Amino acid sequence: MADSLCSAVVEVDCRPGRAREVADELARDPRAFTIDHVAGIGDLIVGVDTDDLAAMSEFVDGRLGRMPGVSGIRCHFVTGLLAEAGGWRLDLLDPAQQNRLRRATTVVGTRGRTLTPTDRAIVAALHTDGRVGNASLARQLSMSPATVRRRVEALTASGCLVLRCELARATAGWPVTAVYWCSAPAHALARIGDRLRQRPETRTCVALAGPRNVLLVSCLHSVADVRRLECELNETVPELLVHDRSIAYRTIKLYGHILDDHGRRVATVPVSAG
């Protein structure tokens, strides 16, 4: 989530038997960057990025509100990022490897800078294939390799381009995704984020506007761990009150990548705020 964007977590209620249809249609929309089909109060939890509040209104009311399979919508604006998915670790790299990677991706600028059309083209191409080399990317975009290299280095250094390695979680031993809707005092959010980042289960945690002002997404080994983690959070983060919890049947889309039933990528819709 870039600071210049308007981001929200949207709960979507679907008519019986229509959740997969709605999710598949939403997956083609570049504004909906992540979609989980969950067992809980809502049927879908959708991460949405738009350029501003008016664009978010158009997406929620104009896009979602007109879909025949949708029966209810609740939009929660993101007010802060407490734990970012790119920080999730499996601890498979040794300390030397981790240090080399950390030095290569150090952010020296500020997030939220205005992207040029060329920047956006580079980001979209790398989103589709993060392994593409500078020479191939230059041919694809009709630019010189030197220009592409400078642009990629600048985007990475400023934090506008972030390197992440995603994996099929079930294959890696983390088949269960749990979503906890919580609340906490505003003054304690930074401290709570620090504690949650230390837990291996924490995938993403954001601050929201509303009475349930914290959303925690965790990757777990089993369904039984949903209750275990909540009990441990009660002990270690007592200021965090869990109001509701959902378990994802599956993740349909993960930051622009459409996944199959086994969590493997089958297509990509580069994220683009509208």
GROMACS .gro file of C-alpha atoms in nm:
model
  274
    1MET     CA    1   0.000   0.000   0.000
    2ALA     CA    2   0.159   0.327  -0.108
    3ASP     CA    3   0.099   0.632   0.109
    4SER     CA    4  -0.048   0.823  -0.185
    5LEU     CA    5  -0.321   0.564  -0.247
    6CYS     CA    6  -0.661   0.520  -0.089
    7SER     CA    7  -0.677   0.164   0.044
    8ALA     CA    8  -0.960  -0.033   0.198
    9VAL     CA    9  -1.059  -0.379   0.314
   10VAL     CA   10  -1.404  -0.460   0.177
   11GLU     CA   11  -1.630  -0.735   0.311
   12VAL     CA   12  -1.866  -0.870   0.048
   13ASP     CA   13  -2.180  -1.074   0.116
   14CYS     CA   14  -2.291  -1.288  -0.179
   15ARG     CA   15  -2.616  -1.455  -0.269
   16PRO     CA   16  -2.616  -1.832  -0.206
   17GLY     CA   17  -2.400  -2.012  -0.456
   18ARG     CA   18  -2.265  -1.692  -0.615
   19ALA     CA   19  -1.945  -1.626  -0.416
   20ARG     CA   20  -1.709  -1.797  -0.660
   21GLU     CA   21  -1.874  -1.622  -0.956
   22VAL     CA   22  -1.837  -1.282  -0.789
   23ALA     CA   23  -1.477  -1.354  -0.689
   24ASP     CA   24  -1.378  -1.464  -1.038
   25GLU     CA   25  -1.525  -1.147  -1.188
   26LEU     CA   26  -1.358  -0.923  -0.930
   27ALA     CA   27  -1.025  -1.099  -0.988
   28ARG     CA   28  -1.008  -0.939  -1.333
   29ASP     CA   29  -1.031  -0.588  -1.181
   30PRO     CA   30  -0.683  -0.439  -1.118
   31ARG     CA   31  -0.815  -0.234  -0.824
   32ALA     CA   32  -0.901  -0.551  -0.628
   33PHE     CA   33  -0.548  -0.670  -0.549
   34THR     CA   34  -0.629  -0.952  -0.303
   35ILE     CA   35  -0.943  -1.165  -0.270
   36ASP     CA   36  -1.010  -1.431  -0.006
   37HIS     CA   37  -1.318  -1.654   0.001
   38VAL     CA   38  -1.386  -1.699   0.372
   39ALA     CA   39  -1.611  -1.879   0.617
   40GLY     CA   40  -1.746  -1.610   0.846
   41ILE     CA   41  -1.985  -1.316   0.851
   42GLY     CA   42  -1.892  -1.215   0.496
   43ASP     CA   43  -1.822  -1.437   0.197
   44LEU     CA   44  -1.532  -1.243   0.045
   45ILE     CA   45  -1.264  -1.018   0.192
   46VAL     CA   46  -1.122  -0.791  -0.077
   47GLY     CA   47  -0.819  -0.563  -0.059
   48VAL     CA   48  -0.874  -0.255  -0.277
   49ASP     CA   49  -0.645   0.028  -0.389
   50THR     CA   50  -0.775   0.341  -0.564
   51ASP     CA   51  -0.631   0.685  -0.632
   52ASP     CA   52  -0.869   0.871  -0.400
   53LEU     CA   53  -1.194   0.857  -0.203
   54ALA     CA   54  -1.410   0.932  -0.506
   55ALA     CA   55  -1.257   0.642  -0.695
   56MET     CA   56  -1.314   0.413  -0.395
   57SER     CA   57  -1.679   0.519  -0.387
   58GLU     CA   58  -1.710   0.436  -0.756
   59PHE     CA   59  -1.558   0.092  -0.700
   60VAL     CA   60  -1.774   0.009  -0.397
   61ASP     CA   61  -2.105   0.153  -0.519
   62GLY     CA   62  -2.058   0.153  -0.894
   63ARG     CA   63  -1.870  -0.174  -0.936
   64LEU     CA   64  -1.958  -0.397  -0.642
   65GLY     CA   65  -2.301  -0.248  -0.583
   66ARG     CA   66  -2.414  -0.336  -0.936
   67MET     CA   67  -2.297  -0.697  -0.938
   68PRO     CA   68  -2.604  -0.924  -0.935
   69GLY     CA   69  -2.441  -1.181  -0.706
   70VAL     CA   70  -2.362  -0.927  -0.431
   71SER     CA   71  -2.609  -0.884  -0.144
   72GLY     CA   72  -2.410  -0.670   0.101
   73ILE     CA   73  -2.096  -0.455   0.126
   74ARG     CA   74  -1.896  -0.316   0.420
   75CYS     CA   75  -1.597  -0.094   0.343
   76HIS     CA   76  -1.322  -0.034   0.601
   77PHE     CA   77  -1.059   0.226   0.511
   78VAL     CA   78  -0.698   0.142   0.589
   79THR     CA   79  -0.537   0.409   0.808
   80GLY     CA   80  -0.198   0.246   0.859
   81LEU     CA   81   0.020  -0.057   0.790
   82LEU     CA   82   0.126  -0.233   1.109
   83ALA     CA   83   0.287  -0.545   0.960
   84GLU     CA   84   0.356  -0.591   0.588
   85ALA     CA   85   0.329  -0.923   0.405
   86GLY     CA   86   0.676  -0.879   0.258
   87GLY     CA   87   0.816  -0.920   0.607
   88TRP     CA   88   0.682  -1.275   0.642
   89ARG     CA   89   0.975  -1.515   0.677
   90LEU     CA   90   1.022  -1.894   0.663
   91ASP     CA   91   1.378  -1.861   0.804
   92LEU     CA   92   1.526  -2.073   0.525
   93LEU     CA   93   1.810  -1.828   0.447
   94ASP     CA   94   2.121  -1.815   0.664
   95PRO     CA   95   2.217  -1.480   0.825
   96ALA     CA   96   2.470  -1.395   0.553
   97GLN     CA   97   2.213  -1.450   0.278
   98GLN     CA   98   1.958  -1.242   0.465
   99ASN     CA   99   2.207  -0.955   0.504
  100ARG     CA  100   2.292  -0.957   0.132
  101LEU     CA  101   1.925  -0.942   0.041
  102ARG     CA  102   1.860  -0.669   0.296
  103ARG     CA  103   2.143  -0.452   0.159
  104ALA     CA  104   2.016  -0.498  -0.196
  105THR     CA  105   1.667  -0.376  -0.107
  106THR     CA  106   1.742  -0.097   0.141
  107VAL     CA  107   1.495   0.192   0.107
  108VAL     CA  108   1.674   0.528   0.104
  109GLY     CA  109   1.395   0.753  -0.024
  110THR     CA  110   1.033   0.803   0.064
  111ARG     CA  111   0.725   0.608  -0.037
  112GLY     CA  112   0.437   0.768  -0.217
  113ARG     CA  113   0.629   0.953  -0.488
  114THR     CA  114   0.441   1.018  -0.810
  115LEU     CA  115   0.510   0.749  -1.068
  116THR     CA  116   0.566   0.845  -1.430
  117PRO     CA  117   0.403   0.645  -1.712
  118THR     CA  118   0.741   0.480  -1.771
  119ASP     CA  119   0.767   0.387  -1.403
  120ARG     CA  120   0.419   0.235  -1.414
  121ALA     CA  121   0.508   0.033  -1.726
  122ILE     CA  122   0.818  -0.107  -1.555
  123VAL     CA  123   0.627  -0.193  -1.237
  124ALA     CA  124   0.349  -0.365  -1.436
  125ALA     CA  125   0.601  -0.570  -1.635
  126LEU     CA  126   0.790  -0.677  -1.322
  127HIS     CA  127   0.463  -0.758  -1.149
  128THR     CA  128   0.384  -1.004  -1.426
  129ASP     CA  129   0.734  -1.155  -1.428
  130GLY     CA  130   0.959  -1.055  -1.140
  131ARG     CA  131   1.247  -1.263  -1.277
  132VAL     CA  132   1.280  -1.080  -1.609
  133GLY     CA  133   1.626  -0.931  -1.669
  134ASN     CA  134   1.701  -0.571  -1.760
  135ALA     CA  135   1.784  -0.656  -2.122
  136SER     CA  136   1.458  -0.844  -2.178
  137LEU     CA  137   1.261  -0.574  -1.998
  138ALA     CA  138   1.425  -0.307  -2.211
  139ARG     CA  139   1.326  -0.488  -2.532
  140GLN     CA  140   0.972  -0.533  -2.403
  141LEU     CA  141   0.937  -0.161  -2.323
  142SER     CA  142   1.146  -0.027  -2.615
  143MET     CA  143   1.399   0.132  -2.380
  144SER     CA  144   1.774   0.099  -2.332
  145PRO     CA  145   1.898  -0.152  -2.071
  146ALA     CA  146   2.087   0.128  -1.893
  147THR     CA  147   1.768   0.334  -1.857
  148VAL     CA  148   1.574   0.033  -1.729
  149ARG     CA  149   1.847  -0.045  -1.475
  150ARG     CA  150   1.852   0.313  -1.344
  151ARG     CA  151   1.473   0.324  -1.320
  152VAL     CA  152   1.450  -0.010  -1.140
  153GLU     CA  153   1.722   0.089  -0.894
  154ALA     CA  154   1.550   0.422  -0.824
  155LEU     CA  155   1.209   0.259  -0.779
  156THR     CA  156   1.355   0.000  -0.544
  157ALA     CA  157   1.554   0.253  -0.341
  158SER     CA  158   1.249   0.478  -0.299
  159GLY     CA  159   1.029   0.191  -0.181
  160CYS     CA  160   0.791   0.223  -0.475
  161LEU     CA  161   0.906  -0.118  -0.601
  162VAL     CA  162   0.926  -0.390  -0.337
  163LEU     CA  163   1.074  -0.736  -0.390
  164ARG     CA  164   0.865  -1.023  -0.253
  165CYS     CA  165   0.886  -1.397  -0.298
  166GLU     CA  166   0.543  -1.558  -0.274
  167LEU     CA  167   0.485  -1.931  -0.247
  168ALA     CA  168   0.208  -2.187  -0.245
  169ARG     CA  169   0.148  -2.182   0.130
  170ALA     CA  170  -0.005  -2.529   0.158
  171THR     CA  171   0.304  -2.680  -0.002
  172ALA     CA  172   0.522  -2.490   0.246
  173GLY     CA  173   0.326  -2.623   0.543
  174TRP     CA  174   0.104  -2.319   0.608
  175PRO     CA  175  -0.228  -2.425   0.452
  176VAL     CA  176  -0.465  -2.226   0.675
  177THR     CA  177  -0.521  -1.850   0.646
  178ALA     CA  178  -0.708  -1.693   0.938
  179VAL     CA  179  -0.845  -1.338   0.951
  180TYR     CA  180  -0.894  -1.176   1.292
  181TRP     CA  181  -1.108  -0.863   1.328
  182CYS     CA  182  -0.984  -0.682   1.637
  183SER     CA  183  -0.986  -0.354   1.824
  184ALA     CA  184  -0.720  -0.173   2.023
  185PRO     CA  185  -0.655   0.177   2.162
  186ALA     CA  186  -0.514   0.406   1.893
  187HIS     CA  187  -0.211   0.498   2.104
  188ALA     CA  188  -0.115   0.128   2.132
  189LEU     CA  189  -0.126   0.037   1.762
  190ALA     CA  190   0.244   0.090   1.690
  191ARG     CA  191   0.345  -0.118   1.991
  192ILE     CA  192   0.098  -0.392   1.895
  193GLY     CA  193   0.236  -0.395   1.540
  194ASP     CA  194   0.589  -0.442   1.676
  195ARG     CA  195   0.478  -0.744   1.879
  196LEU     CA  196   0.279  -0.900   1.597
  197ARG     CA  197   0.571  -0.869   1.354
  198GLN     CA  198   0.774  -1.090   1.586
  199ARG     CA  199   0.529  -1.379   1.546
  200PRO     CA  200   0.596  -1.627   1.263
  201GLU     CA  201   0.222  -1.657   1.189
  202THR     CA  202   0.170  -1.288   1.114
  203ARG     CA  203   0.118  -1.232   0.744
  204THR     CA  204  -0.035  -0.883   0.734
  205CYS     CA  205  -0.176  -0.642   0.989
  206VAL     CA  206  -0.343  -0.309   0.911
  207ALA     CA  207  -0.512  -0.035   1.110
  208LEU     CA  208  -0.868   0.045   1.001
  209ALA     CA  209  -1.117   0.325   1.048
  210GLY     CA  210  -1.410   0.197   1.254
  211PRO     CA  211  -1.484   0.014   1.580
  212ARG     CA  212  -1.290  -0.293   1.462
  213ASN     CA  213  -0.977  -0.095   1.396
  214VAL     CA  214  -0.722  -0.376   1.351
  215LEU     CA  215  -0.723  -0.650   1.087
  216LEU     CA  216  -0.474  -0.934   1.136
  217VAL     CA  217  -0.413  -1.199   0.868
  218SER     CA  218  -0.220  -1.503   0.989
  219CYS     CA  219  -0.085  -1.815   0.817
  220LEU     CA  220  -0.123  -2.130   1.026
  221HIS     CA  221  -0.043  -2.500   1.013
  222SER     CA  222  -0.393  -2.623   1.101
  223VAL     CA  223  -0.748  -2.509   1.176
  224ALA     CA  224  -0.688  -2.590   1.543
  225ASP     CA  225  -0.415  -2.324   1.544
  226VAL     CA  226  -0.680  -2.053   1.491
  227ARG     CA  227  -0.790  -2.087   1.853
  228ARG     CA  228  -0.436  -2.150   1.981
  229LEU     CA  229  -0.308  -1.827   1.827
  230GLU     CA  230  -0.598  -1.627   1.967
  231CYS     CA  231  -0.529  -1.762   2.315
  232GLU     CA  232  -0.161  -1.671   2.284
  233LEU     CA  233  -0.249  -1.322   2.163
  234ASN     CA  234  -0.472  -1.276   2.466
  235GLU     CA  235  -0.169  -1.345   2.685
  236THR     CA  236   0.105  -1.164   2.491
  237VAL     CA  237  -0.087  -0.871   2.342
  238PRO     CA  238  -0.361  -0.804   2.600
  239GLU     CA  239  -0.453  -0.465   2.450
  240LEU     CA  240  -0.565  -0.640   2.130
  241LEU     CA  241  -0.927  -0.757   2.161
  242VAL     CA  242  -1.044  -1.011   1.902
  243HIS     CA  243  -1.410  -0.959   1.804
  244ASP     CA  244  -1.443  -1.204   1.517
  245ARG     CA  245  -1.238  -1.451   1.320
  246SER     CA  246  -1.273  -1.606   0.974
  247ILE     CA  247  -1.095  -1.891   0.795
  248ALA     CA  248  -1.024  -1.868   0.424
  249TYR     CA  249  -1.154  -2.151   0.209
  250ARG     CA  250  -0.900  -2.032  -0.046
  251THR     CA  251  -0.724  -1.726  -0.175
  252ILE     CA  252  -0.852  -1.638  -0.522
  253LYS     CA  253  -0.612  -1.352  -0.583
  254LEU     CA  254  -0.294  -1.251  -0.402
  255TYR     CA  255  -0.160  -0.904  -0.476
  256GLY     CA  256  -0.254  -0.918  -0.840
  257HIS     CA  257  -0.182  -1.287  -0.898
  258ILE     CA  258  -0.479  -1.516  -0.965
  259LEU     CA  259  -0.429  -1.852  -0.794
  260ASP     CA  260  -0.562  -2.203  -0.855
  261ASP     CA  261  -0.712  -2.426  -0.587
  262HIS     CA  262  -0.362  -2.525  -0.475
  263GLY     CA  263  -0.238  -2.169  -0.433
  264ARG     CA  264  -0.028  -2.159  -0.750
  265ARG     CA  265  -0.035  -1.867  -0.990
  266VAL     CA  266  -0.231  -1.916  -1.312
  267ALA     CA  267  -0.258  -1.553  -1.429
  268THR     CA  268  -0.160  -1.199  -1.333
  269VAL     CA  269  -0.359  -0.876  -1.331
  270PRO     CA  270  -0.104  -0.603  -1.249
  271VAL     CA  271  -0.226  -0.388  -0.961
  272SER     CA  272  -0.343  -0.048  -1.075
  273ALA     CA  273  -0.533   0.200  -0.861
  274GLY     CA  274  -0.823   0.364  -1.039
   0.00000   0.00000   0.00000
